[in-house]
Every structure is written in C-alpha cells, then in structure tokens.
Amino acid sequence: MYEPQQRHSLSVDQVFQPNIRFFVAQVDGEPAGCGGVGFYDGYAEVKRMYARPAVRRRGIAKAVLARLEEEARQAGHTLLRLETGIHQSDAVAFYERHGFRQCLAFGPYTGMSEAQIGTSLFYEKRL
C-alpha cells in the first residue's frame, strides 16, 4: 500500500526511548489494540494506533486514544499531532470524529521530500 520511504512508524528501539509511551489494550486476555505517544518540543505525537479488525467498533481505539491524550496532558503538552496515510480512510474518519483537524507537516516531516510524505496526511488537536 505504501512504499518503504513512506512508512513513518517507530522501530522497536525507538519504542523503548524515554520520550515514548506505548500501550496495549486487551480483550479477554488477548491483545486487541495498541498505540503510542511521543513527546517532542512543543507537541506530543500519536504513533502507531491500531485495533484488530475482529474487535473494531467496540471502543478499543477510543480507549487507547483517551490514554494517549491523558499521557500527553500529564507530560505538559497541549497539542497532540499525528501522521497517517491517505489510504487509511477508517483512521482518518476516527481521528476527525475525535476532534483532530488537518494541518501542515510538522516536526521531522517538514524536512522530508514529496516522495517520503506524498501519501501522508497530518492532523492535530488541542488538548
């Protein structure tokens, strides 16, 4: 769906850095969804939200996002941003339902080429 240079997820090593919080939601003791939030200068960024298809529409993603927002607030951030892809229509609809509005590229994305971010959409939300 996306070329390798268009994938902006965290590596395993990055997930374990001090500025990242990562959470896994469970249903009946099984992983059902996950999400991370990174803390940067002036904003927090949602990283890698996901809910398994079998448990979608059961509030898993909403609960994960609420936790990420709370983590950002507790870290002193009032602006939450994210990057997603143009082919992620369910994710785009979810983020827009939860108060995110499209914005310009931010942070490290501003220095990337069109080949790297041409399929990206950027969103932000005031907390």
Coordinates of N, CA and C in Angstrom, one line a residue:
M1 N 0.8 -1.2 0.0 CA 0.0 0.0 0.0 C 0.9 1.3 0.0
Y2 N 1.9 1.3 0.8 CA 2.9 2.4 0.9 C 4.3 1.9 0.6
E3 N 5.0 2.7 -0.1 CA 6.5 2.4 -0.3 C 7.2 2.5 1.0
P4 N 8.3 1.8 1.1 CA 9.1 1.8 2.4 C 9.4 3.3 2.9
Q5 N 9.8 4.2 2.0 CA 10.1 5.5 2.4 C 8.9 6.3 2.9
Q6 N 7.7 5.8 2.6 CA 6.5 6.5 3.0 C 6.0 5.9 4.4
R7 N 6.7 5.0 5.0 CA 6.2 4.4 6.3 C 7.0 5.1 7.4
H8 N 6.3 5.8 8.3 CA 6.9 6.6 9.3 C 6.7 6.0 10.7
S9 N 6.7 4.7 10.9 CA 6.4 4.1 12.2 C 7.7 4.1 13.0
L10 N 7.6 3.8 14.3 CA 8.7 3.7 15.2 C 9.4 2.3 15.0
S11 N 10.7 2.3 15.2 CA 11.4 1.0 15.3 C 11.2 0.4 16.7
V12 N 11.5 -0.8 16.9 CA 11.5 -1.4 18.2 C 12.4 -0.6 19.2
D13 N 13.5 -0.3 18.7 CA 14.4 0.5 19.6 C 13.8 1.9 20.0
Q14 N 13.2 2.5 19.0 CA 12.5 3.8 19.3 C 11.4 3.7 20.3
V15 N 10.6 2.6 20.3 CA 9.5 2.4 21.2 C 10.0 2.5 22.6
F16 N 11.2 2.0 22.9 CA 11.7 2.0 24.2 C 12.6 3.2 24.7
Q17 N 12.4 4.3 23.9 CA 13.1 5.5 24.3 C 12.3 6.2 25.4
P18 N 13.0 7.0 26.2 CA 12.3 7.7 27.4 C 11.2 8.7 27.0
N19 N 11.2 9.2 25.8 CA 10.1 10.1 25.3 C 8.9 9.4 24.7
I20 N 8.9 8.1 24.7 CA 7.8 7.4 24.1 C 7.0 6.6 25.2
R21 N 5.7 6.6 25.1 CA 4.9 5.7 25.9 C 4.1 4.9 25.0
F22 N 4.0 3.6 25.2 CA 3.3 2.6 24.3 C 2.4 1.8 25.2
F23 N 1.2 1.5 24.7 CA 0.2 0.8 25.4 C -0.5 -0.3 24.6
V24 N -0.8 -1.4 25.2 CA -1.6 -2.5 24.5 C -2.9 -2.7 25.3
A25 N -4.0 -2.7 24.5 CA -5.3 -3.0 25.1 C -5.6 -4.4 24.9
Q26 N -6.3 -5.0 25.9 CA -6.6 -6.4 25.8 C -8.1 -6.6 25.9
V27 N -8.6 -7.7 25.2 CA -10.0 -8.1 25.3 C -9.9 -9.6 25.6
D28 N -10.5 -10.0 26.7 CA -10.4 -11.4 27.1 C -9.0 -12.0 27.2
G29 N -8.1 -11.1 27.7 CA -6.7 -11.5 27.9 C -5.9 -11.5 26.7
E30 N -6.4 -11.2 25.5 CA -5.7 -11.2 24.2 C -5.4 -9.7 23.8
P31 N -4.3 -9.5 23.1 CA -4.1 -8.1 22.6 C -5.1 -7.8 21.6
A32 N -5.7 -6.6 21.7 CA -6.8 -6.2 20.8 C -6.5 -4.9 20.1
G33 N -5.6 -4.1 20.7 CA -5.2 -2.8 20.1 C -4.0 -2.2 20.8
C34 N -3.5 -1.2 20.2 CA -2.3 -0.6 20.7 C -2.2 0.9 20.3
G35 N -1.3 1.6 20.9 CA -1.0 2.9 20.5 C 0.1 3.5 21.3
G36 N 0.8 4.4 20.7 CA 2.0 5.1 21.4 C 1.8 6.6 21.2
V37 N 2.5 7.3 22.1 CA 2.6 8.7 22.0 C 4.1 9.1 22.3
G38 N 4.6 10.0 21.5 CA 5.9 10.5 21.7 C 5.8 12.0 22.1
F39 N 6.8 12.4 23.0 CA 6.9 13.7 23.5 C 8.0 14.5 22.9
Y40 N 7.7 15.6 22.2 CA 8.7 16.4 21.5 C 8.6 17.8 21.9
D41 N 9.5 18.6 21.4 CA 9.5 20.0 21.8 C 8.2 20.7 21.3
G42 N 7.3 21.1 22.2 CA 6.1 21.8 21.8 C 4.9 21.0 21.4
Y43 N 5.0 19.7 21.3 CA 3.9 18.9 21.0 C 4.1 17.4 21.3
A44 N 3.0 16.7 21.4 CA 3.1 15.2 21.5 C 2.6 14.7 20.2
E45 N 3.0 13.4 19.8 CA 2.6 12.8 18.6 C 2.1 11.4 18.8
V46 N 0.9 11.1 18.3 CA 0.4 9.8 18.3 C 1.2 9.0 17.3
K47 N 1.6 7.8 17.8 CA 2.4 6.9 17.0 C 1.8 5.5 17.0
R48 N 1.5 5.0 15.8 CA 1.1 3.6 15.6 C -0.1 3.2 16.5
M49 N -1.3 3.8 16.1 CA -2.6 3.3 16.7 C -3.1 2.2 15.8
Y50 N -3.6 1.2 16.5 CA -4.1 0.0 15.8 C -5.1 -0.7 16.7
A51 N -6.2 -1.2 16.0 CA -7.2 -2.1 16.7 C -7.4 -3.3 15.7
R52 N -7.3 -4.5 16.3 CA -7.5 -5.7 15.5 C -8.9 -5.6 14.8
P53 N -9.0 -6.0 13.6 CA -10.3 -5.9 12.9 C -11.5 -6.6 13.6
A54 N -11.2 -7.8 14.3 CA -12.2 -8.5 15.0 C -12.8 -7.8 16.2
V55 N -12.1 -6.8 16.7 CA -12.6 -6.0 17.8 C -12.9 -4.6 17.5
R56 N -12.9 -4.2 16.3 CA -13.2 -2.8 15.9 C -14.7 -2.5 16.2
R57 N -14.9 -1.2 16.5 CA -16.2 -0.7 16.8 C -16.7 -1.1 18.2
R58 N -15.7 -1.5 19.1 CA -16.0 -1.8 20.4 C -15.4 -0.9 21.4
G59 N -14.9 0.2 21.0 CA -14.3 1.2 21.8 C -12.9 1.1 22.2
I60 N -12.2 0.1 21.6 CA -10.8 -0.2 21.9 C -9.9 1.1 21.5
A61 N -10.1 1.5 20.2 CA -9.3 2.6 19.7 C -9.6 3.9 20.5
K62 N -10.9 4.1 20.9 CA -11.3 5.3 21.6 C -10.6 5.2 23.0
A63 N -10.5 4.1 23.6 CA -9.9 4.0 25.0 C -8.4 4.2 24.8
V64 N -7.8 3.6 23.8 CA -6.3 3.8 23.6 C -6.0 5.3 23.4
L65 N -6.8 6.0 22.5 CA -6.6 7.4 22.2 C -6.8 8.2 23.5
A66 N -7.8 7.9 24.3 CA -8.0 8.6 25.6 C -6.8 8.5 26.5
R67 N -6.2 7.3 26.5 CA -5.0 7.1 27.4 C -3.8 7.9 26.8
L68 N -3.7 7.9 25.5 CA -2.6 8.7 24.9 C -2.7 10.2 25.1
E69 N -4.0 10.7 25.0 CA -4.2 12.1 25.3 C -3.9 12.4 26.8
E70 N -4.3 11.5 27.7 CA -4.0 11.8 29.1 C -2.5 11.8 29.4
E71 N -1.8 10.8 28.8 CA -0.4 10.8 28.9 C 0.3 12.1 28.4
A72 N -0.2 12.6 27.3 CA 0.3 13.9 26.8 C 0.0 15.0 27.7
R73 N -1.2 15.1 28.2 CA -1.6 16.1 29.2 C -0.7 16.1 30.4
Q74 N -0.5 14.9 31.0 CA 0.3 14.7 32.2 C 1.8 15.1 31.9
A75 N 2.2 15.0 30.7 CA 3.6 15.4 30.3 C 3.7 16.9 30.1
G76 N 2.5 17.6 30.2 CA 2.5 19.1 30.0 C 2.2 19.5 28.6
H77 N 1.8 18.6 27.7 CA 1.5 19.0 26.3 C 0.1 19.4 26.1
T78 N -0.1 20.4 25.3 CA -1.5 20.9 25.0 C -1.8 20.7 23.5
L79 N -0.9 20.2 22.7 CA -1.1 20.0 21.3 C -0.7 18.5 21.0
L80 N -1.6 17.8 20.4 CA -1.4 16.4 20.0 C -1.5 16.3 18.5
R81 N -0.4 15.8 17.9 CA -0.4 15.7 16.4 C -0.2 14.3 16.0
L82 N -0.4 14.0 14.7 CA -0.2 12.7 14.1 C -0.1 12.8 12.6
E83 N 0.5 11.7 12.1 CA 0.7 11.5 10.7 C 0.0 10.2 10.4
T84 N -0.8 10.2 9.3 CA -1.4 9.0 8.9 C -1.4 9.0 7.3
G85 N -1.9 7.9 6.7 CA -1.8 7.8 5.3 C -3.1 8.0 4.6
I86 N -3.0 8.4 3.3 CA -4.2 8.7 2.5 C -5.1 7.5 2.3
H87 N -4.5 6.3 2.4 CA -5.3 5.1 2.2 C -6.0 4.6 3.5
Q88 N -5.8 5.3 4.6 CA -6.3 4.9 5.9 C -7.6 5.6 6.2
S89 N -8.6 5.4 5.4 CA -9.9 6.1 5.5 C -10.6 5.9 6.8
D90 N -10.5 4.7 7.4 CA -11.1 4.5 8.7 C -10.4 5.3 9.8
A91 N -9.1 5.3 9.7 CA -8.3 6.0 10.7 C -8.6 7.5 10.6
V92 N -8.7 8.0 9.3 CA -8.9 9.5 9.1 C -10.3 9.8 9.7
A93 N -11.3 9.0 9.4 CA -12.7 9.2 10.0 C -12.6 9.2 11.5
F94 N -11.9 8.2 12.1 CA -11.8 8.1 13.5 C -11.2 9.4 14.1
Y95 N -10.1 9.8 13.6 CA -9.4 11.0 14.2 C -10.2 12.2 14.0
E96 N -10.9 12.4 12.9 CA -11.8 13.6 12.7 C -13.0 13.5 13.7
R97 N -13.5 12.3 13.9 CA -14.6 12.2 14.9 C -14.1 12.6 16.3
H98 N -12.9 12.4 16.6 CA -12.3 12.7 17.9 C -11.6 14.0 18.0
G99 N -12.0 14.9 17.1 CA -11.5 16.3 17.3 C -10.3 16.7 16.6
F100 N -9.6 15.8 15.8 CA -8.4 16.2 15.1 C -8.8 16.9 13.8
R101 N -8.0 17.9 13.5 CA -8.2 18.7 12.3 C -6.9 18.7 11.4
Q102 N -7.1 18.6 10.1 CA -5.9 18.5 9.2 C -5.0 19.8 9.4
C103 N -3.7 19.5 9.3 CA -2.7 20.6 9.5 C -1.6 20.4 8.5
L104 N -0.6 21.3 8.5 CA 0.5 21.1 7.7 C 1.5 20.1 8.3
A105 N 2.5 19.7 7.5 CA 3.5 18.8 8.0 C 4.2 19.5 9.2
F106 N 4.7 18.7 10.2 CA 5.3 19.3 11.4 C 6.5 18.5 11.7
G107 N 7.3 19.0 12.6 CA 8.5 18.3 13.1 C 9.4 17.8 12.0
P108 N 9.8 16.5 12.1 CA 10.7 15.9 11.2 C 10.1 15.8 9.8
Y109 N 8.8 15.8 9.7 CA 8.2 15.7 8.4 C 8.4 16.9 7.5
T110 N 8.6 18.0 8.1 CA 8.8 19.3 7.3 C 10.1 19.2 6.4
G111 N 11.0 18.4 6.8 CA 12.3 18.3 6.0 C 12.3 17.1 5.1
M112 N 11.1 16.4 4.9 CA 11.1 15.3 4.1 C 10.6 15.6 2.7
S113 N 11.0 14.8 1.7 CA 10.7 15.1 0.3 C 9.2 14.6 0.0
E114 N 8.7 15.1 -1.1 CA 7.4 14.7 -1.6 C 7.3 13.2 -1.7
A115 N 8.4 12.5 -2.1 CA 8.4 11.1 -2.2 C 8.2 10.4 -0.9
Q116 N 8.6 11.1 0.2 CA 8.5 10.5 1.5 C 7.2 10.8 2.2
I117 N 6.6 12.0 1.9 CA 5.3 12.3 2.6 C 4.2 12.6 1.6
G118 N 4.3 12.3 0.4 CA 3.3 12.5 -0.6 C 2.0 11.7 -0.3
T119 N 2.1 10.7 0.4 CA 0.9 9.9 0.8 C 0.5 10.1 2.2
S120 N 1.1 11.1 2.9 CA 0.8 11.4 4.3 C -0.3 12.5 4.4
L121 N -1.0 12.3 5.5 CA -2.0 13.4 6.0 C -1.5 13.7 7.4
F122 N -1.6 15.0 7.8 CA -1.2 15.4 9.1 C -2.4 16.1 9.8
Y123 N -2.5 15.7 11.1 CA -3.6 16.2 11.9 C -3.1 16.7 13.3
E124 N -3.9 17.5 13.9 CA -3.6 18.0 15.2 C -4.9 18.3 16.0
K125 N -4.7 18.3 17.3 CA -5.8 18.5 18.2 C -5.3 19.2 19.5
R126 N -6.0 20.3 19.9 CA -5.7 20.9 21.1 C -6.2 20.1 22.3
L127 N -5.4 19.9 23.3 CA -5.9 19.2 24.5 C -6.3 20.1 25.6

